[in-house]
PDB file of C-alpha atoms in Angstrom:
ATOM      1  CA  MET A   1     -14.949   2.373   1.193  1.00 86.00           C
ATOM      2  CA  TRP A   2     -14.222  -0.402  -1.307  1.00 94.00           C
ATOM      3  CA  GLN A   3     -17.516  -2.027  -0.390  1.00 94.00           C
ATOM      4  CA  ALA A   4     -19.439   1.124  -1.298  1.00 94.00           C
ATOM      5  CA  LEU A   5     -17.687   1.276  -4.668  1.00 95.00           C
ATOM      6  CA  ARG A   6     -18.292  -2.426  -5.242  1.00 96.00           C
ATOM      7  CA  THR A   7     -22.003  -1.998  -4.492  1.00 96.00           C
ATOM      8  CA  GLU A   8     -22.129   0.675  -7.194  1.00 97.00           C
ATOM      9  CA  LEU A   9     -20.071  -1.103  -9.842  1.00 97.00           C
ATOM     10  CA  HIS A  10     -20.775  -4.799  -9.356  1.00 97.00           C
ATOM     11  CA  PRO A  11     -24.140  -4.685 -11.194  1.00 97.00           C
ATOM     12  CA  LEU A  12     -22.154  -3.387 -14.180  1.00 97.00           C
ATOM     13  CA  GLY A  13     -19.947  -6.475 -14.253  1.00 95.00           C
ATOM     14  CA  VAL A  14     -17.026  -5.441 -12.036  1.00 96.00           C
ATOM     15  CA  GLU A  15     -15.663  -7.418  -9.117  1.00 97.00           C
ATOM     16  CA  VAL A  16     -13.479  -5.886  -6.444  1.00 97.00           C
ATOM     17  CA  VAL A  17     -10.887  -8.049  -4.702  1.00 97.00           C
ATOM     18  CA  THR A  18      -9.109  -6.532  -1.729  1.00 97.00           C
ATOM     19  CA  VAL A  19      -5.866  -8.007  -0.444  1.00 97.00           C
ATOM     20  CA  ALA A  20      -4.255  -7.137   2.879  1.00 95.00           C
ATOM     21  CA  LEU A  21      -0.469  -7.364   2.811  1.00 95.00           C
ATOM     22  CA  ASP A  22       0.166  -8.551   6.347  1.00 93.00           C
ATOM     23  CA  VAL A  23       2.569 -11.189   7.614  1.00 93.00           C
ATOM     24  CA  ASP A  24       0.383 -11.405  10.720  1.00 91.00           C
ATOM     25  CA  ALA A  25      -3.028 -12.486   9.457  1.00 91.00           C
ATOM     26  CA  ASP A  26      -4.583 -11.911  12.880  1.00 91.00           C
ATOM     27  CA  ALA A  27      -3.669  -8.227  12.635  1.00 87.00           C
ATOM     28  CA  ALA A  28      -5.557  -7.826   9.354  1.00 90.00           C
ATOM     29  CA  ARG A  29      -8.575  -9.994  10.142  1.00 92.00           C
ATOM     30  CA  PRO A  30     -10.425  -7.518  12.447  1.00 92.00           C
ATOM     31  CA  PHE A  31     -10.389  -4.841   9.734  1.00 90.00           C
ATOM     32  CA  ILE A  32     -11.722  -7.293   7.171  1.00 92.00           C
ATOM     33  CA  GLU A  33     -14.475  -8.473   9.485  1.00 92.00           C
ATOM     34  CA  GLN A  34     -15.405  -4.904  10.436  1.00 91.00           C
ATOM     35  CA  ALA A  35     -15.766  -3.962   6.759  1.00 90.00           C
ATOM     36  CA  ASN A  36     -18.326  -6.765   6.332  1.00 91.00           C
ATOM     37  CA  ALA A  37     -17.459  -6.817   2.645  1.00 93.00           C
ATOM     38  CA  GLU A  38     -19.420  -8.767   0.063  1.00 95.00           C
ATOM     39  CA  HIS A  39     -16.420  -8.993  -2.252  1.00 96.00           C
ATOM     40  CA  PRO A  40     -13.444 -11.370  -1.849  1.00 96.00           C
ATOM     41  CA  SER A  41     -11.195 -10.081   0.944  1.00 96.00           C
ATOM     42  CA  LEU A  42      -7.861 -11.871   1.107  1.00 96.00           C
ATOM     43  CA  ILE A  43      -4.677 -11.775   3.184  1.00 96.00           C
ATOM     44  CA  ASP A  44      -1.299 -12.080   1.467  1.00 95.00           C
ATOM     45  CA  GLN A  45       1.166 -12.993   4.188  1.00 92.00           C
ATOM     46  CA  ALA A  46       4.082 -13.614   1.797  1.00 90.00           C
ATOM     47  CA  HIS A  47       3.553 -10.406  -0.231  1.00 92.00           C
ATOM     48  CA  VAL A  48       3.086 -12.351  -3.450  1.00 93.00           C
ATOM     49  CA  LEU A  49       1.285  -9.303  -4.880  1.00 93.00           C
ATOM     50  CA  ASP A  50       4.526  -7.359  -4.566  1.00 92.00           C
ATOM     51  CA  GLU A  51       6.318  -9.955  -6.670  1.00 90.00           C
ATOM     52  CA  LEU A  52       3.615 -10.532  -9.284  1.00 93.00           C
ATOM     53  CA  PHE A  53       2.237  -7.030  -9.773  1.00 95.00           C
ATOM     54  CA  GLY A  54       4.877  -4.630  -8.461  1.00 94.00           C
ATOM     55  CA  VAL A  55       2.856  -3.384  -5.479  1.00 96.00           C
ATOM     56  CA  VAL A  56       5.051  -1.215  -3.241  1.00 95.00           C
ATOM     57  CA  ASN A  57       2.581   0.625  -1.016  1.00 96.00           C
ATOM     58  CA  VAL A  58      -1.039   0.506   0.100  1.00 95.00           C
ATOM     59  CA  PRO A  59      -3.558   1.179  -1.124  1.00 96.00           C
ATOM     60  CA  ASN A  60      -2.472   0.164  -4.638  1.00 97.00           C
ATOM     61  CA  GLY A  61      -4.798  -1.043  -7.357  1.00 97.00           C
ATOM     62  CA  VAL A  62      -4.418  -3.181 -10.487  1.00 98.00           C
ATOM     63  CA  TRP A  63      -7.085  -3.236 -13.196  1.00 98.00           C
ATOM     64  CA  ILE A  64      -7.662  -6.573 -14.937  1.00 98.00           C
ATOM     65  CA  ASP A  65     -10.205  -6.864 -17.730  1.00 97.00           C
ATOM     66  CA  GLU A  66     -12.633  -9.685 -18.518  1.00 96.00           C
ATOM     67  CA  ASP A  67      -9.981 -11.413 -20.651  1.00 96.00           C
ATOM     68  CA  GLY A  68      -7.533 -11.536 -17.760  1.00 97.00           C
ATOM     69  CA  MET A  69      -5.342  -8.773 -19.208  1.00 97.00           C
ATOM     70  CA  ILE A  70      -3.857  -6.071 -17.025  1.00 98.00           C
ATOM     71  CA  VAL A  71      -5.028  -2.704 -18.334  1.00 98.00           C
ATOM     72  CA  ARG A  72      -3.521  -0.610 -15.550  1.00 98.00           C
ATOM     73  CA  PRO A  73      -0.556  -1.773 -13.465  1.00 98.00           C
ATOM     74  CA  ALA A  74      -0.097  -1.141  -9.740  1.00 97.00           C
ATOM     75  CA  GLU A  75      -0.671   2.504  -8.796  1.00 97.00           C
ATOM     76  CA  PRO A  76      -2.081   4.490  -5.850  1.00 97.00           C
ATOM     77  CA  ALA A  77      -5.741   3.498  -5.495  1.00 97.00           C
ATOM     78  CA  HIS A  78      -7.760   5.471  -2.965  1.00 95.00           C
ATOM     79  CA  PRO A  79     -11.460   4.607  -3.304  1.00 94.00           C
ATOM     80  CA  GLY A  80     -12.618   7.589  -1.243  1.00 91.00           C
ATOM     81  CA  ARG A  81     -11.677  10.076   1.397  1.00 82.00           C
ATOM     82  CA  ASN A  82     -10.542   8.557   4.679  1.00 74.00           C
ATOM     83  CA  PRO A  83     -12.026  10.691   7.495  1.00 70.00           C
ATOM     84  CA  PHE A  84      -9.300   9.569   9.898  1.00 62.00           C
ATOM     85  CA  THR A  85      -6.309  10.475   7.738  1.00 68.00           C
ATOM     86  CA  ASP A  86      -8.027  13.571   6.335  1.00 70.00           C
ATOM     87  CA  SER A  87      -8.428  14.817   9.894  1.00 70.00           C
ATOM     88  CA  PHE A  88      -4.629  15.141  10.067  1.00 66.00           C
ATOM     89  CA  LYS A  89      -4.741  17.995   7.553  1.00 69.00           C
ATOM     90  CA  THR A  90      -6.938  20.210   9.747  1.00 75.00           C
ATOM     91  CA  MET A  91      -5.889  18.993  13.171  1.00 74.00           C
ATOM     92  CA  ASP A  92      -4.935  21.595  15.759  1.00 79.00           C
ATOM     93  CA  LEU A  93      -1.454  20.347  16.602  1.00 76.00           C
ATOM     94  CA  SER A  94      -1.403  22.343  19.838  1.00 79.00           C
ATOM     95  CA  THR A  95      -3.734  19.693  21.264  1.00 82.00           C
ATOM     96  CA  VAL A  96      -1.493  16.796  20.242  1.00 78.00           C
ATOM     97  CA  PRO A  97       1.114  15.163  22.522  1.00 80.00           C
ATOM     98  CA  PRO A  98       4.532  16.702  21.735  1.00 76.00           C
ATOM     99  CA  GLU A  99       6.030  13.375  20.630  1.00 72.00           C
ATOM    100  CA  LEU A 100       3.407  13.111  17.864  1.00 80.00           C
ATOM    101  CA  VAL A 101       3.526  16.654  16.513  1.00 82.00           C
ATOM    102  CA  ASP A 102       6.348  16.063  14.032  1.00 83.00           C
ATOM    103  CA  VAL A 103       4.805  12.790  12.841  1.00 83.00           C
ATOM    104  CA  LEU A 104       1.420  14.399  12.181  1.00 83.00           C
ATOM    105  CA  ARG A 105       2.992  17.468  10.595  1.00 84.00           C
ATOM    106  CA  GLU A 106       4.692  15.178   8.104  1.00 85.00           C
ATOM    107  CA  ALA A 107       1.516  13.136   7.569  1.00 85.00           C
ATOM    108  CA  GLN A 108      -0.340  16.337   6.674  1.00 86.00           C
ATOM    109  CA  LYS A 109       1.843  16.611   3.558  1.00 90.00           C
ATOM    110  CA  ILE A 110       0.781  13.252   2.073  1.00 92.00           C
ATOM    111  CA  ARG A 111      -1.077  13.777  -1.205  1.00 92.00           C
ATOM    112  CA  THR A 112      -3.912  11.563  -2.455  1.00 93.00           C
ATOM    113  CA  ASP A 113      -6.522  12.029  -5.183  1.00 94.00           C
ATOM    114  CA  PRO A 114      -9.433   9.648  -4.592  1.00 95.00           C
ATOM    115  CA  GLU A 115     -11.871  11.695  -6.667  1.00 96.00           C
ATOM    116  CA  ALA A 116      -9.673  11.365  -9.759  1.00 97.00           C
ATOM    117  CA  TYR A 117      -9.089   7.640  -9.184  1.00 97.00           C
ATOM    118  CA  VAL A 118     -12.781   6.830  -8.791  1.00 97.00           C
ATOM    119  CA  ALA A 119     -13.650   8.919 -11.860  1.00 98.00           C
ATOM    120  CA  MET A 120     -11.082   6.968 -13.894  1.00 98.00           C
ATOM    121  CA  LEU A 121     -12.461   3.659 -12.661  1.00 98.00           C
ATOM    122  CA  ARG A 122     -16.046   4.629 -13.471  1.00 98.00           C
ATOM    123  CA  ASP A 123     -15.001   5.672 -16.962  1.00 98.00           C
ATOM    124  CA  TRP A 124     -13.335   2.297 -17.555  1.00 98.00           C
ATOM    125  CA  VAL A 125     -16.410   0.439 -16.317  1.00 97.00           C
ATOM    126  CA  ALA A 126     -18.637   2.477 -18.635  1.00 97.00           C
ATOM    127  CA  ASN A 127     -16.424   2.366 -21.719  1.00 98.00           C
ATOM    128  CA  GLY A 128     -14.294  -0.756 -21.389  1.00 97.00           C
ATOM    129  CA  SER A 129     -11.341  -0.953 -23.756  1.00 96.00           C
ATOM    130  CA  LYS A 130     -12.393   2.377 -25.323  1.00 97.00           C
ATOM    131  CA  SER A 131     -11.788   4.201 -22.049  1.00 98.00           C
ATOM    132  CA  ARG A 132      -8.840   6.586 -22.225  1.00 97.00           C
ATOM    133  CA  TYR A 133      -7.720   5.098 -18.912  1.00 98.00           C
ATOM    134  CA  ALA A 134      -7.474   1.521 -20.248  1.00 98.00           C
ATOM    135  CA  LEU A 135      -3.849   1.297 -21.307  1.00 98.00           C
ATOM    136  CA  ALA A 136      -2.431  -0.561 -24.283  1.00 97.00           C
ATOM    137  CA  PRO A 137      -0.214  -3.567 -23.430  1.00 97.00           C
ATOM    138  CA  ASP A 138       2.990  -1.704 -24.326  1.00 97.00           C
ATOM    139  CA  GLU A 139       2.057   1.151 -21.997  1.00 98.00           C
ATOM    140  CA  VAL A 140       1.191  -1.290 -19.211  1.00 98.00           C
ATOM    141  CA  VAL A 141       4.667  -2.786 -19.514  1.00 96.00           C
ATOM    142  CA  HIS A 142       6.242   0.677 -19.669  1.00 96.00           C
ATOM    143  CA  ARG A 143       4.514   1.782 -16.473  1.00 96.00           C
ATOM    144  CA  SER A 144       5.060  -1.483 -14.606  1.00 95.00           C
ATOM    145  CA  ARG A 145       7.753  -1.628 -11.978  1.00 88.00           C
ATOM    146  CA  PRO A 146      10.732  -3.601 -13.324  1.00 86.00           C
ATOM    147  CA  ARG A 147      12.131  -6.481 -11.274  1.00 88.00           C
ATOM    148  CA  ASP A 148      15.911  -6.246 -11.217  1.00 93.00           C
ATOM    149  CA  ALA A 149      18.339  -8.513  -9.352  1.00 96.00           C
ATOM    150  CA  ASP A 150      18.119  -6.424  -6.161  1.00 96.00           C
ATOM    151  CA  GLY A 151      14.313  -6.512  -6.254  1.00 94.00           C
ATOM    152  CA  ALA A 152      14.312 -10.285  -6.690  1.00 95.00           C
ATOM    153  CA  ALA A 153      16.781 -10.717  -3.823  1.00 97.00           C
ATOM    154  CA  ALA A 154      14.698  -8.396  -1.641  1.00 96.00           C
ATOM    155  CA  ALA A 155      11.603 -10.517  -2.276  1.00 95.00           C
ATOM    156  CA  ALA A 156      13.520 -13.659  -1.343  1.00 96.00           C
ATOM    157  CA  HIS A 157      14.777 -12.093   1.892  1.00 97.00           C
ATOM    158  CA  PHE A 158      11.302 -10.876   2.778  1.00 95.00           C
ATOM    159  CA  GLU A 159       9.790 -14.328   2.221  1.00 95.00           C
ATOM    160  CA  LEU A 160      12.534 -16.000   4.237  1.00 96.00           C
ATOM    161  CA  GLY A 161      11.929 -13.539   7.063  1.00 96.00           C
ATOM    162  CA  GLU A 162       8.207 -14.226   6.861  1.00 95.00           C
ATOM    163  CA  HIS A 163       8.864 -17.978   7.089  1.00 95.00           C
ATOM    164  CA  LEU A 164      11.142 -17.564  10.107  1.00 96.00           C
ATOM    165  CA  HIS A 165       8.676 -15.286  11.882  1.00 95.00           C
ATOM    166  CA  ARG A 166       5.779 -17.681  11.322  1.00 93.00           C
ATOM    167  CA  SER A 167       8.000 -20.537  12.536  1.00 96.00           C
ATOM    168  CA  GLY A 168       8.425 -18.734  15.856  1.00 96.00           C
ATOM    169  CA  ASP A 169      11.890 -17.247  15.376  1.00 97.00           C
ATOM    170  CA  HIS A 170      11.111 -13.547  14.998  1.00 96.00           C
ATOM    171  CA  ALA A 171      14.638 -12.468  15.912  1.00 96.00           C
ATOM    172  CA  ALA A 172      16.049 -14.469  13.001  1.00 98.00           C
ATOM    173  CA  ALA A 173      13.593 -12.772  10.634  1.00 97.00           C
ATOM    174  CA  ILE A 174      14.822  -9.257  11.381  1.00 97.00           C
ATOM    175  CA  PRO A 175      18.179  -9.444   9.493  1.00 97.00           C
ATOM    176  CA  HIS A 176      16.382 -10.705   6.388  1.00 97.00           C
ATOM    177  CA  TRP A 177      13.756  -7.973   6.562  1.00 97.00           C
ATOM    178  CA  ARG A 178      16.468  -5.367   7.046  1.00 97.00           C
ATOM    179  CA  GLU A 179      18.179  -6.686   3.927  1.00 98.00           C
ATOM    180  CA  ALA A 180      14.888  -6.524   2.009  1.00 97.00           C
ATOM    181  CA  HIS A 181      14.598  -2.860   3.021  1.00 96.00           C
ATOM    182  CA  ARG A 182      18.144  -2.154   1.866  1.00 96.00           C
ATOM    183  CA  LEU A 183      17.778  -3.906  -1.478  1.00 97.00           C
ATOM    184  CA  ASP A 184      14.343  -2.466  -2.299  1.00 96.00           C
ATOM    185  CA  PRO A 185      14.117   0.872  -0.463  1.00 94.00           C
ATOM    186  CA  ASP A 186      11.055   1.997  -2.422  1.00 94.00           C
ATOM    187  CA  ASN A 187       8.914  -0.896  -1.207  1.00 96.00           C
ATOM    188  CA  TRP A 188       6.916   0.528   1.681  1.00 95.00           C
ATOM    189  CA  THR A 189       4.915  -2.669   2.193  1.00 95.00           C
ATOM    190  CA  TYR A 190       8.091  -4.393   3.368  1.00 95.00           C
ATOM    191  CA  ARG A 191       8.842  -1.566   5.778  1.00 93.00           C
ATOM    192  CA  ARG A 192       5.329  -1.261   7.167  1.00 90.00           C
ATOM    193  CA  ASN A 193       5.115  -4.945   8.025  1.00 89.00           C
ATOM    194  CA  ALA A 194       8.463  -4.955   9.778  1.00 89.00           C
ATOM    195  CA  TRP A 195       7.703  -1.820  11.782  1.00 88.00           C
ATOM    196  CA  ASN A 196       4.314  -3.185  12.848  1.00 87.00           C
ATOM    197  CA  PHE A 197       5.985  -5.854  14.946  1.00 90.00           C
ATOM    198  CA  GLU A 198       8.342  -3.454  16.713  1.00 88.00           C
ATOM    199  CA  ASP A 199       6.143  -0.343  16.945  1.00 80.00           C
ATOM    200  CA  PRO A 200       2.536  -0.873  15.812  1.00 73.00           C
ATOM    201  CA  THR A 201       1.737   2.846  16.193  1.00 68.00           C
ATOM    202  CA  ARG A 202       4.769   3.816  14.055  1.00 65.00           C
ATOM    203  CA  GLN A 203       5.401   6.753  16.329  1.00 65.00           C
ATOM    204  CA  GLY A 204       9.023   6.286  17.273  1.00 74.00           C
ATOM    205  CA  HIS A 205      12.434   5.014  16.285  1.00 85.00           C
ATOM    206  CA  THR A 206      12.829   1.227  16.089  1.00 88.00           C
ATOM    207  CA  ASP A 207      16.220  -0.141  17.073  1.00 90.00           C
ATOM    208  CA  ALA A 208      15.610  -3.366  15.153  1.00 93.00           C
ATOM    209  CA  TYR A 209      15.595  -1.434  11.858  1.00 93.00           C
ATOM    210  CA  ASP A 210      17.380   1.730  12.944  1.00 91.00           C
ATOM    211  CA  SER A 211      14.511   3.726  11.454  1.00 89.00           C
ATOM    212  CA  SER A 212      10.835   4.583  11.739  1.00 87.00           C
ATOM    213  CA  TRP A 213       7.951   5.505   9.438  1.00 87.00           C
ATOM    214  CA  TYR A 214       8.436   9.162  10.274  1.00 88.00           C
ATOM    215  CA  GLU A 215      12.202   9.154   9.731  1.00 90.00           C
ATOM    216  CA  ASP A 216      12.040   7.337   6.397  1.00 92.00           C
ATOM    217  CA  VAL A 217       9.112   9.356   5.058  1.00 92.00           C
ATOM    218  CA  LYS A 218      10.794  12.604   6.063  1.00 92.00           C
ATOM    219  CA  LYS A 219      13.874  11.605   4.026  1.00 93.00           C
ATOM    220  CA  ILE A 220      11.887  11.364   0.807  1.00 94.00           C
ATOM    221  CA  GLY A 221       9.338  14.043   1.667  1.00 94.00           C
ATOM    222  CA  ALA A 222       5.817  12.981   2.607  1.00 94.00           C
ATOM    223  CA  GLU A 223       4.497  14.658  -0.543  1.00 94.00           C
ATOM    224  CA  ASN A 224       6.354  11.907  -2.457  1.00 95.00           C
ATOM    225  CA  TYR A 225       4.950   9.032  -0.393  1.00 95.00           C
ATOM    226  CA  TYR A 226       2.474   8.286  -3.182  1.00 96.00           C
ATOM    227  CA  PRO A 227       3.441   9.124  -6.779  1.00 95.00           C
ATOM    228  CA  PRO A 228       0.996  11.365  -8.670  1.00 95.00           C
ATOM    229  CA  LEU A 229      -1.865   9.509 -10.303  1.00 95.00           C
ATOM    230  CA  ARG A 230      -1.350   9.367 -14.058  1.00 95.00           C
ATOM    231  CA  PRO A 231      -4.231   9.376 -16.573  1.00 94.00           C
TER     232      PRO A 231
END
């Protein structure tokens, strides 16, 4: 979907850069290769984007102008409708295995607004700094996610866990990733990566983290999984 948007906007001077937040690069690579993208497609194993830009979920987008200034900080960024996830909203749950019914029922509540996001992006491309969606520096700072002491400690624990995992000691990584979850509970990129190693389908409870995607999303309400897109 990003490639289609890039094809449209690149002749107007815009470059799209997609970044997969995956500790396991081999898990992300097939999706990148399948997309056959013409734009830069990167893998951020250490979640540096989380630290630098305040990314807490995917997909998130950051707008950076031709002067290298951020004009919109990290926010939900859906470039189009995803046929797979949209199918959850109309799926006949009577045909679904019983163990997945509750998970899909919760997933049906997730709210996205790709039409609004793409319209905002097109307006910025057409109008540049005069676009109503290009924010002033003070507003960018106001909307950016602050980094407090807990957030900084969470990032350190996540990176240490990533180092241990890549060094071959996955078991030693788990306590650090659990601590990252505790210190920064709103960062879903930390959670998703940890769950992927224990339960790639995210269907059931994981003993390593005493949680699951379904359990944690249900606590906050799936309708709050992505914050509303702001103009």
